[in-house]
Each structure stands twice: as C-alpha cells, then as structure tokens.
Amino acid sequence: MTTDGEKATAPAGSARRALVGRLSWGLADQAASSVSNFAVGIYVARSLGVTAFGVFSLAWVTYGVVLNVSRGLATDPLVVRFSGVPDASWRGAVTRSTGTALGVGAALGAACLVAGLGLGGRVGPAFAALGVMLPGLLLQDAWRFSFFAAGTGRKAFVNDVVWGVALVPALVVAARMGSVAAFVLAWGASATVAAGYGYLQSGIRPRTTEARGWLREQRDLGYRYLAENVSLSGASQLRAYGLGAIVGVGAVGAVRGAELLLGPFLAVLMGLSLVTVPEAARVLRQAPHRLGTFCLLLGGGQAAGALIWGAALLLMPGRLGELVLGGVWHSASELIVPITLGVAGAGLGTGAAAGLRALGAARRGLRCQLFASACYVSGGLGGAAAAGTVGSAWGVAAATVSGSAVWWLQLRSALRERHRDPIPEVRTS
C-alpha cells in the first residue's frame, strides 16, 4: 500500500528520468555530429596548413549563416510549436518543415555555387563545393531537430552516426586529392547520405511545394527567428571576413583552431541546445513557475563547464597540441583564454535564450540578438585593428559577456510580463 506522498513522487521521478534521457540523447547526438566536424577540421589543419585552413574556415562560417537561415524559417518554429504533440500533428509539420529546409538549401546553394565560380582563386572552389552540398547538409540538420521535437533523440543520434561512418571513406578520397574543395565535398556528401537515411527513419517525404504554406503559417515566429539567427551567424561571418582583411587569412585559421581545441565542450553546448527549447517548452506547459530556475541552471552549468575545460586546455602540453593541430597550434594556443571566456559567456546566455523561445517572445529575442551581434562585430574587428588576432579574441569575449547580460534582463522582463498576462497555449496544429 502506498501513501499519497509516494503517489505524488512517482510521476515526478518518472518525469525527471524522461528529462535526463532526452538530454542524454541530445549530448550523444551532438558528440556524434561534432566528431564528424572535428575530424574534417583536423584533417584540413594538419594536411593543408594554416592558410588553407583559413579558406576552409571562411566556407565554414558561410555554411553557418545558411544553416541559421534554415533553422530560423524551418526548424525553430517546429521545435517551439510541435514538441511533444500528437504524432499526426508532428508528421504533418515535419513534412512542411523539412521541405522548407530543402528548398532553402537549393536556393542558397545555387547562389553560393555561382559566387564560387565567379571568385576563382583559392576561395572560389571551396564555395562552389559548398553550394553543391548545401541541400543535403540542411536536410540532415532538419531531421535532427524533427526527431528531438518528437522526443526521439535516439534517431537523431543514429543519423549522425551514419554521417560519421560515411565520412571515413570520403575523407580518405579527399586527402588524396589534397584540396580544400575536396574536403568540403567529402563533408557534404557524407551528410547527404545521412539525410537520405533520415527519410528511411521517419517515413516522411519532405515536400518543397509546401514550404510557402509553412512560411505563411509560421511567419509570426519564423521571420523573427530568421533575423535573430542570421544576425548571430552573419556577425561571425563579418568578423571572419574582416579579420582576414585586417590581419590575414591565417588569423581566421588561428581562431578556428582555438575553437577546435574547445570542440569537445562545444559539442556538449550544442548537444544541449538541441533539446533546451523543447524542454523549456515542456517546463512552461507543466510547471511554468520553474522556467526561470530551469534556465538559470542550464546557463550557469554551461558557463562553469566552459571555464573548467579552458583551464584544462591551459595545462595541456604543447607537444599534444601540435599533435592535434600541427602548425596551427602555436597561433591557436595564444587565444585559449579569451575564447574560453567568450564561450562561457555564450553558455550563460543560452539559458535565457531557451526561456525566451519557449515563451514565444521572438521580439525580445530579436532585440537581444541584434545587440549581441553588433557588439560581436565591433568588438572582434575593433580588437583586430588595435591588437591583431589576440585583440580580436578579447573583443569578442567582452562582447559575448555583455550580450549574455542583455539576454537575462529580457528573460526577467518576459517572465514578469507573463505572470501579469499569461500567454495562450502553444499551438500544436
């Protein structure tokens, strides 16, 4: 015979176990995804040197902009409005959402291809290769978010494992060809294999013909998330291009090399980001008074983890760093402290960002991101002009911490506003 207290505790314990399970699959999935990205980065850094690695990094940040366009229009509205909903609603939304992602990849991929062919030189072939691969890259990412919205993170993890397995022979071929474009093609082709497998996993066919309807239905969130996401990735792109112009393409490679050193922790950060918005949305539905605490624990934990990882990097022997990054190590090691502080600031801010997205406060989130992006570009380029690559890294660190403070101020205001005037239920169909 159980007591009333035991009856109340059982569902709570079950909910906590379910939460831990979903978070665990998010971490496992991002670990698998990051292994693929890390392997490509290390291959390029060790095989082609710091200048070629800078060219690859320029293509990489451009991909980041396009990826955030796709997420803002296609998958961010999906995880906010269709997390934990009935299967029929989820399947209908995924059909339209993945079709939108595929359409974005085709349109912007064509633009990237034309730009790459026009540029020529060292940079052009890498951008042309990226343009060809964008549809598969964006569709694979859309499947990941779709699976997490359904609470089936295991499928996202398996999909990324398929990507990693397909990447191995592709990298062998790319290494023999010995060009940045070959590595971009290897990375994108293996992602396209995983995108095809996502169709088999879900049994859902993306429909690009329904993209216009999806954009119309989600325009109240989608276009604000688009502006928010693009301001973030666009700031990274402007900083990378500006740093290359002010200091040199090798400086871009040095920054990317330092980011690779933080790769394992960034994998954790990005893995959590896959599930934080769906989980925050669940907290909002089930226990809205706990949303602020959930976001604080989330952001504070990520910031603390970044600082611990950065401290470990400072104790790492130089020989080990050279083994990982080759000739990129020397210039990258000088940036460990400022880049660690920047990642810690970003981690703290993501807790507040998850809360704002769960609340559907897209206007507040857009304000925060525009402010943070402006600080990022001005700090990164101003620092580069004043003190080169190291100055740029410190400028970005200061900008990221400032942006995080603004995210938390806006979340506090949004929570107070909701307490006075509760928002309607999140739409699920």
Coordinates of C-alpha atoms in Angstrom, one line a residue:
M1 CA 0.0 0.0 0.0
T2 CA 1.4 3.4 -1.0
T3 CA 0.9 6.8 0.7
D4 CA -0.3 9.9 -1.0
G5 CA 3.3 11.3 -0.9
E6 CA 4.6 8.3 -2.7
K7 CA 1.9 8.6 -5.3
A8 CA 2.9 12.2 -5.9
T9 CA 6.6 11.4 -6.0
A10 CA 6.4 8.6 -8.6
P11 CA 5.2 10.8 -11.5
A12 CA 7.8 13.4 -10.6
G13 CA 10.6 10.8 -10.6
S14 CA 9.4 9.4 -13.9
A15 CA 9.4 12.9 -15.4
R16 CA 12.9 13.6 -14.2
R17 CA 14.1 10.3 -15.7
A18 CA 12.5 11.1 -19.0
L19 CA 14.2 14.6 -19.0
V20 CA 17.6 13.0 -18.3
G21 CA 17.0 10.5 -21.0
R22 CA 16.2 13.2 -23.6
L23 CA 19.2 15.4 -22.5
S24 CA 21.5 12.3 -22.7
W25 CA 20.4 11.6 -26.3
G26 CA 21.0 15.3 -27.1
L27 CA 24.5 15.1 -25.8
A28 CA 25.2 11.8 -27.5
D29 CA 23.9 13.1 -30.8
Q30 CA 25.9 16.2 -30.7
A31 CA 29.0 14.2 -29.8
A32 CA 28.5 12.1 -32.9
S33 CA 27.9 15.2 -35.1
S34 CA 30.9 17.0 -33.6
V35 CA 33.2 14.1 -34.2
S36 CA 32.4 14.5 -37.9
N37 CA 33.1 18.2 -37.9
F38 CA 36.2 17.9 -35.7
A39 CA 37.6 15.2 -38.0
V40 CA 37.2 17.4 -41.1
G41 CA 38.8 20.4 -39.3
I42 CA 41.8 18.4 -38.0
Y43 CA 42.3 16.8 -41.4
V44 CA 42.4 20.2 -43.2
A45 CA 44.6 21.8 -40.4
R46 CA 47.2 19.0 -40.5
S47 CA 47.1 18.3 -44.2
L48 CA 47.0 21.7 -45.8
G49 CA 48.4 24.2 -43.2
V50 CA 47.1 27.4 -41.6
T51 CA 46.3 29.4 -44.8
A52 CA 44.3 26.6 -46.4
F53 CA 42.6 26.1 -43.1
G54 CA 41.6 29.8 -43.1
V55 CA 40.0 29.3 -46.5
F56 CA 38.1 26.3 -45.2
S57 CA 37.0 28.3 -42.2
L58 CA 35.6 31.0 -44.4
A59 CA 33.5 28.4 -46.2
W60 CA 32.5 27.0 -42.7
V61 CA 31.2 30.3 -41.4
T62 CA 29.3 30.9 -44.6
Y63 CA 27.7 27.5 -44.1
G64 CA 26.8 28.6 -40.6
V65 CA 24.9 31.6 -42.0
V66 CA 22.9 29.4 -44.4
L67 CA 22.2 26.8 -41.7
N68 CA 20.8 29.5 -39.4
V69 CA 18.6 30.8 -42.2
S70 CA 17.2 27.2 -42.5
R71 CA 16.7 26.8 -38.8
G72 CA 15.0 30.2 -38.4
L73 CA 12.5 29.5 -41.1
A74 CA 12.1 25.7 -40.8
T75 CA 13.1 24.0 -37.6
D76 CA 13.0 26.7 -34.9
P77 CA 9.2 27.2 -35.2
L78 CA 8.9 23.4 -35.4
V79 CA 10.5 22.7 -32.0
V80 CA 8.6 25.6 -30.4
R81 CA 5.2 24.6 -31.6
F82 CA 5.4 20.9 -32.3
S83 CA 7.4 19.4 -29.4
G84 CA 5.6 16.7 -27.6
V85 CA 2.4 16.9 -29.7
P86 CA 0.3 14.1 -31.2
D87 CA 2.1 12.1 -33.9
A88 CA -0.3 13.2 -36.7
S89 CA 0.4 16.9 -36.0
W90 CA 4.1 16.3 -35.8
R91 CA 4.3 14.3 -39.1
G92 CA 2.4 17.0 -41.0
A93 CA 4.6 19.7 -39.6
V94 CA 7.8 17.8 -40.4
T95 CA 6.7 17.3 -44.0
R96 CA 6.4 21.0 -44.4
S97 CA 9.4 21.9 -42.2
T98 CA 11.9 19.6 -43.9
G99 CA 10.6 20.7 -47.3
T100 CA 11.4 24.3 -46.3
A101 CA 14.9 23.3 -45.3
L102 CA 15.5 21.5 -48.5
G103 CA 14.2 24.5 -50.5
V104 CA 16.4 26.9 -48.6
G105 CA 19.4 24.6 -49.3
A106 CA 18.7 24.5 -53.0
A107 CA 18.1 28.3 -53.4
L108 CA 21.1 29.4 -51.4
G109 CA 23.3 26.6 -52.6
A110 CA 22.7 27.8 -56.2
A111 CA 23.7 31.3 -55.1
C112 CA 26.8 30.0 -53.4
L113 CA 27.8 28.0 -56.4
V114 CA 27.5 31.0 -58.7
A115 CA 29.6 33.1 -56.3
G116 CA 32.3 30.4 -56.0
L117 CA 32.6 30.1 -59.8
G118 CA 32.9 33.8 -60.1
L119 CA 35.5 34.2 -57.3
G120 CA 38.0 31.6 -58.5
G121 CA 41.5 31.6 -56.9
R122 CA 41.8 29.7 -53.6
V123 CA 38.5 30.6 -52.1
G124 CA 36.2 30.1 -55.1
P125 CA 36.3 26.3 -55.5
A126 CA 35.6 25.8 -51.8
F127 CA 32.5 28.0 -52.0
A128 CA 31.3 26.3 -55.2
A129 CA 31.7 22.9 -53.5
L130 CA 29.7 24.2 -50.5
G131 CA 26.9 25.3 -52.8
V132 CA 26.6 21.9 -54.3
M133 CA 26.4 20.2 -50.9
L134 CA 24.0 22.7 -49.1
P135 CA 20.7 20.9 -49.8
G136 CA 21.9 17.6 -48.2
L137 CA 23.6 19.4 -45.3
L138 CA 20.5 21.4 -44.4
L139 CA 18.1 18.4 -44.8
Q140 CA 20.2 16.3 -42.5
D141 CA 20.1 19.1 -39.8
A142 CA 16.4 19.4 -40.2
W143 CA 15.9 15.6 -39.5
R144 CA 17.9 16.0 -36.2
F145 CA 15.6 18.8 -35.0
S146 CA 12.5 17.0 -36.1
F147 CA 13.5 13.9 -34.1
F148 CA 14.2 15.9 -31.0
A149 CA 10.8 17.7 -31.3
A150 CA 9.2 14.3 -31.2
G151 CA 11.3 13.3 -28.2
T152 CA 13.1 10.5 -30.2
G153 CA 16.7 11.8 -29.8
R154 CA 17.9 8.2 -30.4
K155 CA 17.0 8.5 -34.1
A156 CA 19.0 11.8 -34.4
F157 CA 22.0 10.1 -32.8
V158 CA 21.8 7.1 -35.2
N159 CA 21.5 9.5 -38.1
D160 CA 24.7 11.3 -37.1
V161 CA 26.5 8.0 -36.6
V162 CA 25.6 7.2 -40.2
W163 CA 27.1 10.5 -41.3
G164 CA 30.3 9.8 -39.4
V165 CA 30.6 6.3 -40.9
A166 CA 30.0 7.7 -44.4
L167 CA 32.6 10.4 -43.8
V168 CA 35.5 8.0 -43.2
P169 CA 35.9 6.8 -46.9
A170 CA 35.1 10.3 -48.1
L171 CA 37.9 11.8 -46.1
V172 CA 40.4 9.2 -47.5
V173 CA 39.5 10.2 -51.0
A174 CA 39.7 13.9 -50.1
A175 CA 43.1 13.5 -48.6
R176 CA 44.4 12.0 -51.8
M177 CA 43.0 15.0 -53.8
G178 CA 44.6 17.4 -51.3
S179 CA 42.4 20.5 -51.8
V180 CA 40.0 22.4 -49.6
A181 CA 37.2 21.9 -52.1
A182 CA 37.7 18.1 -51.8
F183 CA 37.3 18.2 -48.1
V184 CA 34.1 20.3 -48.4
L185 CA 32.7 17.8 -50.9
A186 CA 33.6 14.9 -48.6
W187 CA 31.9 16.5 -45.6
G188 CA 28.8 17.4 -47.6
A189 CA 28.4 14.2 -49.5
S190 CA 28.5 12.1 -46.3
A191 CA 25.9 14.4 -44.7
T192 CA 23.7 13.8 -47.8
V193 CA 23.9 10.1 -47.2
A194 CA 22.6 10.7 -43.6
A195 CA 19.9 12.9 -45.0
G196 CA 18.7 10.1 -47.2
Y197 CA 18.7 7.8 -44.2
G198 CA 16.6 10.3 -42.3
Y199 CA 13.9 9.7 -44.8
L200 CA 14.0 6.0 -44.2
Q201 CA 14.0 6.5 -40.4
S202 CA 10.9 8.8 -40.4
G203 CA 9.0 7.5 -43.4
I204 CA 8.2 11.2 -44.1
R205 CA 8.8 12.8 -47.5
P206 CA 9.9 16.4 -47.4
R207 CA 7.7 18.5 -49.7
T208 CA 9.3 21.7 -51.0
T209 CA 5.9 22.6 -52.6
E210 CA 4.5 23.1 -49.1
A211 CA 7.3 25.4 -48.0
R212 CA 5.3 28.5 -48.9
G213 CA 2.4 27.4 -46.7
W214 CA 4.8 26.6 -43.8
L215 CA 6.4 30.0 -44.0
R216 CA 3.0 31.7 -44.1
E217 CA 1.7 29.7 -41.1
Q218 CA 4.8 30.3 -39.0
R219 CA 5.6 33.9 -40.1
D220 CA 5.0 35.3 -36.6
L221 CA 7.9 33.3 -35.3
G222 CA 9.9 32.3 -38.4
Y223 CA 10.9 35.7 -39.7
R224 CA 11.9 37.0 -36.3
Y225 CA 13.9 33.8 -35.7
L226 CA 15.4 34.2 -39.1
A227 CA 16.6 37.7 -38.3
E228 CA 17.8 36.6 -34.9
N229 CA 19.7 33.6 -36.3
V230 CA 21.2 35.4 -39.3
S231 CA 22.4 38.3 -37.1
L232 CA 24.3 35.8 -35.0
S233 CA 25.9 33.8 -37.8
G234 CA 26.2 36.9 -40.0
A235 CA 28.2 38.6 -37.2
S236 CA 30.6 35.6 -37.2
Q237 CA 30.9 35.8 -40.9
L238 CA 31.6 39.5 -40.9
R239 CA 34.2 39.1 -38.1
A240 CA 35.9 36.3 -40.1
Y241 CA 36.0 38.3 -43.3
G242 CA 37.1 41.4 -41.5
L243 CA 39.8 39.6 -39.6
G244 CA 41.1 38.1 -42.8
A245 CA 41.2 41.6 -44.4
I246 CA 42.8 43.3 -41.4
V247 CA 45.3 40.6 -40.2
G248 CA 45.3 37.9 -42.9
V249 CA 43.6 34.6 -43.8
G250 CA 46.0 32.8 -41.4
A251 CA 44.4 34.7 -38.5
V252 CA 41.0 33.2 -39.4
G253 CA 42.6 29.7 -39.3
A254 CA 44.1 30.5 -35.9
V255 CA 40.7 31.4 -34.4
R256 CA 39.1 28.3 -35.9
G257 CA 42.0 26.2 -34.5
A258 CA 41.4 27.6 -31.0
E259 CA 37.7 26.8 -31.4
L260 CA 38.6 23.2 -32.4
L261 CA 40.5 22.9 -29.1
L262 CA 37.2 23.7 -27.3
G263 CA 35.5 21.3 -29.7
P264 CA 34.5 18.6 -27.0
F265 CA 32.9 21.2 -24.8
L266 CA 31.3 22.9 -27.7
A267 CA 29.8 19.5 -28.6
V268 CA 28.2 19.4 -25.1
L269 CA 26.9 23.0 -25.5
M270 CA 25.4 22.3 -29.0
G271 CA 24.1 19.0 -27.9
L272 CA 22.2 20.6 -25.1
S273 CA 20.9 23.3 -27.5
L274 CA 19.1 20.7 -29.5
V275 CA 16.9 19.9 -26.6
T276 CA 16.8 23.0 -24.4
V277 CA 14.0 24.8 -26.3
P278 CA 11.7 21.6 -26.4
E279 CA 12.5 21.0 -22.7
A280 CA 11.9 24.6 -21.8
A281 CA 8.6 24.5 -23.7
R282 CA 7.6 21.3 -21.7
V283 CA 8.6 23.1 -18.4
L284 CA 6.4 26.0 -19.4
R285 CA 3.4 23.8 -20.0
Q286 CA 3.8 21.6 -16.9
A287 CA 5.3 23.9 -14.3
P288 CA 5.6 27.5 -15.6
H289 CA 6.9 28.8 -12.3
R290 CA 10.0 26.7 -12.7
L291 CA 11.0 28.1 -16.1
G292 CA 13.4 30.8 -14.7
T293 CA 15.2 28.3 -12.4
F294 CA 15.5 25.8 -15.3
C295 CA 17.1 28.4 -17.5
L296 CA 19.5 29.6 -14.7
L297 CA 20.7 26.1 -14.0
L298 CA 21.1 25.4 -17.7
G299 CA 23.1 28.6 -18.4
G300 CA 25.1 28.5 -15.3
G301 CA 26.1 24.9 -15.8
Q302 CA 27.3 25.5 -19.3
A303 CA 29.3 28.6 -18.3
A304 CA 31.0 26.6 -15.5
G305 CA 31.8 23.7 -17.8
A306 CA 33.4 26.1 -20.3
L307 CA 35.7 27.5 -17.7
I308 CA 36.7 24.1 -16.5
W309 CA 37.5 22.9 -20.0
G310 CA 39.5 26.1 -20.7
A311 CA 41.5 25.6 -17.6
A312 CA 42.3 22.0 -18.7
L313 CA 43.5 23.3 -22.1
L314 CA 45.9 25.7 -20.4
L315 CA 47.6 22.7 -18.7
M316 CA 47.8 20.7 -21.9
P317 CA 51.4 20.0 -23.0
G318 CA 52.5 21.8 -26.2
R319 CA 53.5 18.6 -27.9
L320 CA 50.0 17.3 -27.6
G321 CA 48.6 20.4 -29.1
E322 CA 51.0 20.1 -32.0
L323 CA 49.9 16.5 -32.5
V324 CA 46.3 17.6 -32.8
L325 CA 46.6 20.8 -34.8
G326 CA 50.1 20.7 -36.4
G327 CA 51.3 24.1 -37.5
V328 CA 48.1 25.8 -36.4
W329 CA 48.8 25.0 -32.7
H330 CA 51.2 27.9 -32.0
S331 CA 48.9 30.7 -33.1
A332 CA 45.8 29.0 -31.7
S333 CA 47.2 28.4 -28.2
E334 CA 47.5 32.2 -27.7
L335 CA 43.8 32.5 -27.9
I336 CA 42.7 29.9 -25.4
V337 CA 41.9 32.3 -22.5
P338 CA 39.8 34.9 -24.4
I339 CA 37.9 32.3 -26.5
T340 CA 37.1 30.2 -23.3
L341 CA 35.7 33.3 -21.6
G342 CA 33.6 34.0 -24.8
V343 CA 32.2 30.5 -24.8
A344 CA 31.4 30.7 -21.1
G345 CA 29.5 34.0 -21.7
A346 CA 27.7 32.4 -24.6
G347 CA 26.8 29.3 -22.5
L348 CA 25.3 31.5 -19.8
G349 CA 23.2 33.4 -22.4
T350 CA 21.8 30.3 -24.0
G351 CA 19.9 29.5 -20.8
A352 CA 18.0 32.8 -21.1
A353 CA 17.6 32.4 -24.9
A354 CA 15.9 29.0 -24.4
G355 CA 13.5 30.6 -22.0
L356 CA 12.6 33.4 -24.3
R357 CA 12.0 31.0 -27.2
A358 CA 9.8 28.7 -25.0
L359 CA 7.7 31.8 -24.1
G360 CA 7.4 32.6 -27.8
A361 CA 9.0 36.1 -27.1
A362 CA 10.5 36.3 -30.5
R363 CA 10.5 40.1 -30.5
R364 CA 12.5 40.3 -27.2
G365 CA 14.9 37.6 -28.5
L366 CA 15.5 39.5 -31.7
R367 CA 16.4 42.6 -29.7
C368 CA 18.9 40.7 -27.7
Q369 CA 20.5 39.0 -30.7
L370 CA 20.8 42.3 -32.7
F371 CA 22.5 43.9 -29.7
A372 CA 24.8 40.9 -29.1
S373 CA 25.7 40.7 -32.8
A374 CA 26.5 44.4 -33.1
C375 CA 28.8 44.0 -30.0
Y376 CA 30.4 40.9 -31.5
V377 CA 31.3 42.5 -34.8
S378 CA 32.5 45.8 -33.3
G379 CA 34.5 44.0 -30.6
G380 CA 36.0 41.5 -32.9
L381 CA 37.0 44.0 -35.6
G382 CA 37.9 46.8 -33.2
G383 CA 40.1 44.4 -31.3
A384 CA 41.7 43.2 -34.5
A385 CA 42.6 46.7 -35.6
A386 CA 44.0 47.5 -32.2
A387 CA 45.9 44.3 -31.3
G388 CA 45.7 41.8 -34.2
T389 CA 44.3 38.3 -33.7
V390 CA 44.6 38.3 -29.9
G391 CA 42.9 41.6 -29.6
S392 CA 40.0 40.4 -31.8
A393 CA 39.6 37.4 -29.5
W394 CA 39.4 39.6 -26.4
G395 CA 37.0 42.0 -28.1
V396 CA 34.7 39.0 -28.9
A397 CA 34.9 37.8 -25.3
A398 CA 33.8 41.1 -23.9
A399 CA 31.0 41.4 -26.4
T400 CA 29.7 37.9 -25.6
V401 CA 29.6 38.6 -21.8
S402 CA 27.7 41.9 -22.4
G403 CA 25.2 40.2 -24.7
S404 CA 24.6 37.5 -22.2
A405 CA 23.6 40.1 -19.6
V406 CA 21.1 41.6 -22.0
W407 CA 19.5 38.1 -22.7
W408 CA 18.9 37.6 -18.9
L409 CA 17.4 41.1 -18.5
Q410 CA 15.0 40.4 -21.3
L411 CA 14.1 37.0 -19.9
R412 CA 13.3 38.5 -16.5
S413 CA 11.1 41.1 -18.1
A414 CA 9.3 38.4 -20.2
L415 CA 8.6 36.3 -17.1
R416 CA 7.2 39.2 -15.2
E417 CA 5.1 40.1 -18.2
R418 CA 3.7 36.6 -18.4
H419 CA 2.9 36.5 -14.8
R420 CA 0.7 39.6 -15.2
D421 CA -0.8 38.4 -18.5
P422 CA -0.5 34.7 -19.2
I423 CA 0.1 33.8 -22.8
P424 CA -2.3 31.5 -24.7
E425 CA -1.5 27.8 -25.1
V426 CA 1.2 26.9 -27.7
R427 CA -0.3 25.9 -31.0
T428 CA 0.1 22.3 -31.9
S429 CA -1.7 22.0 -35.2

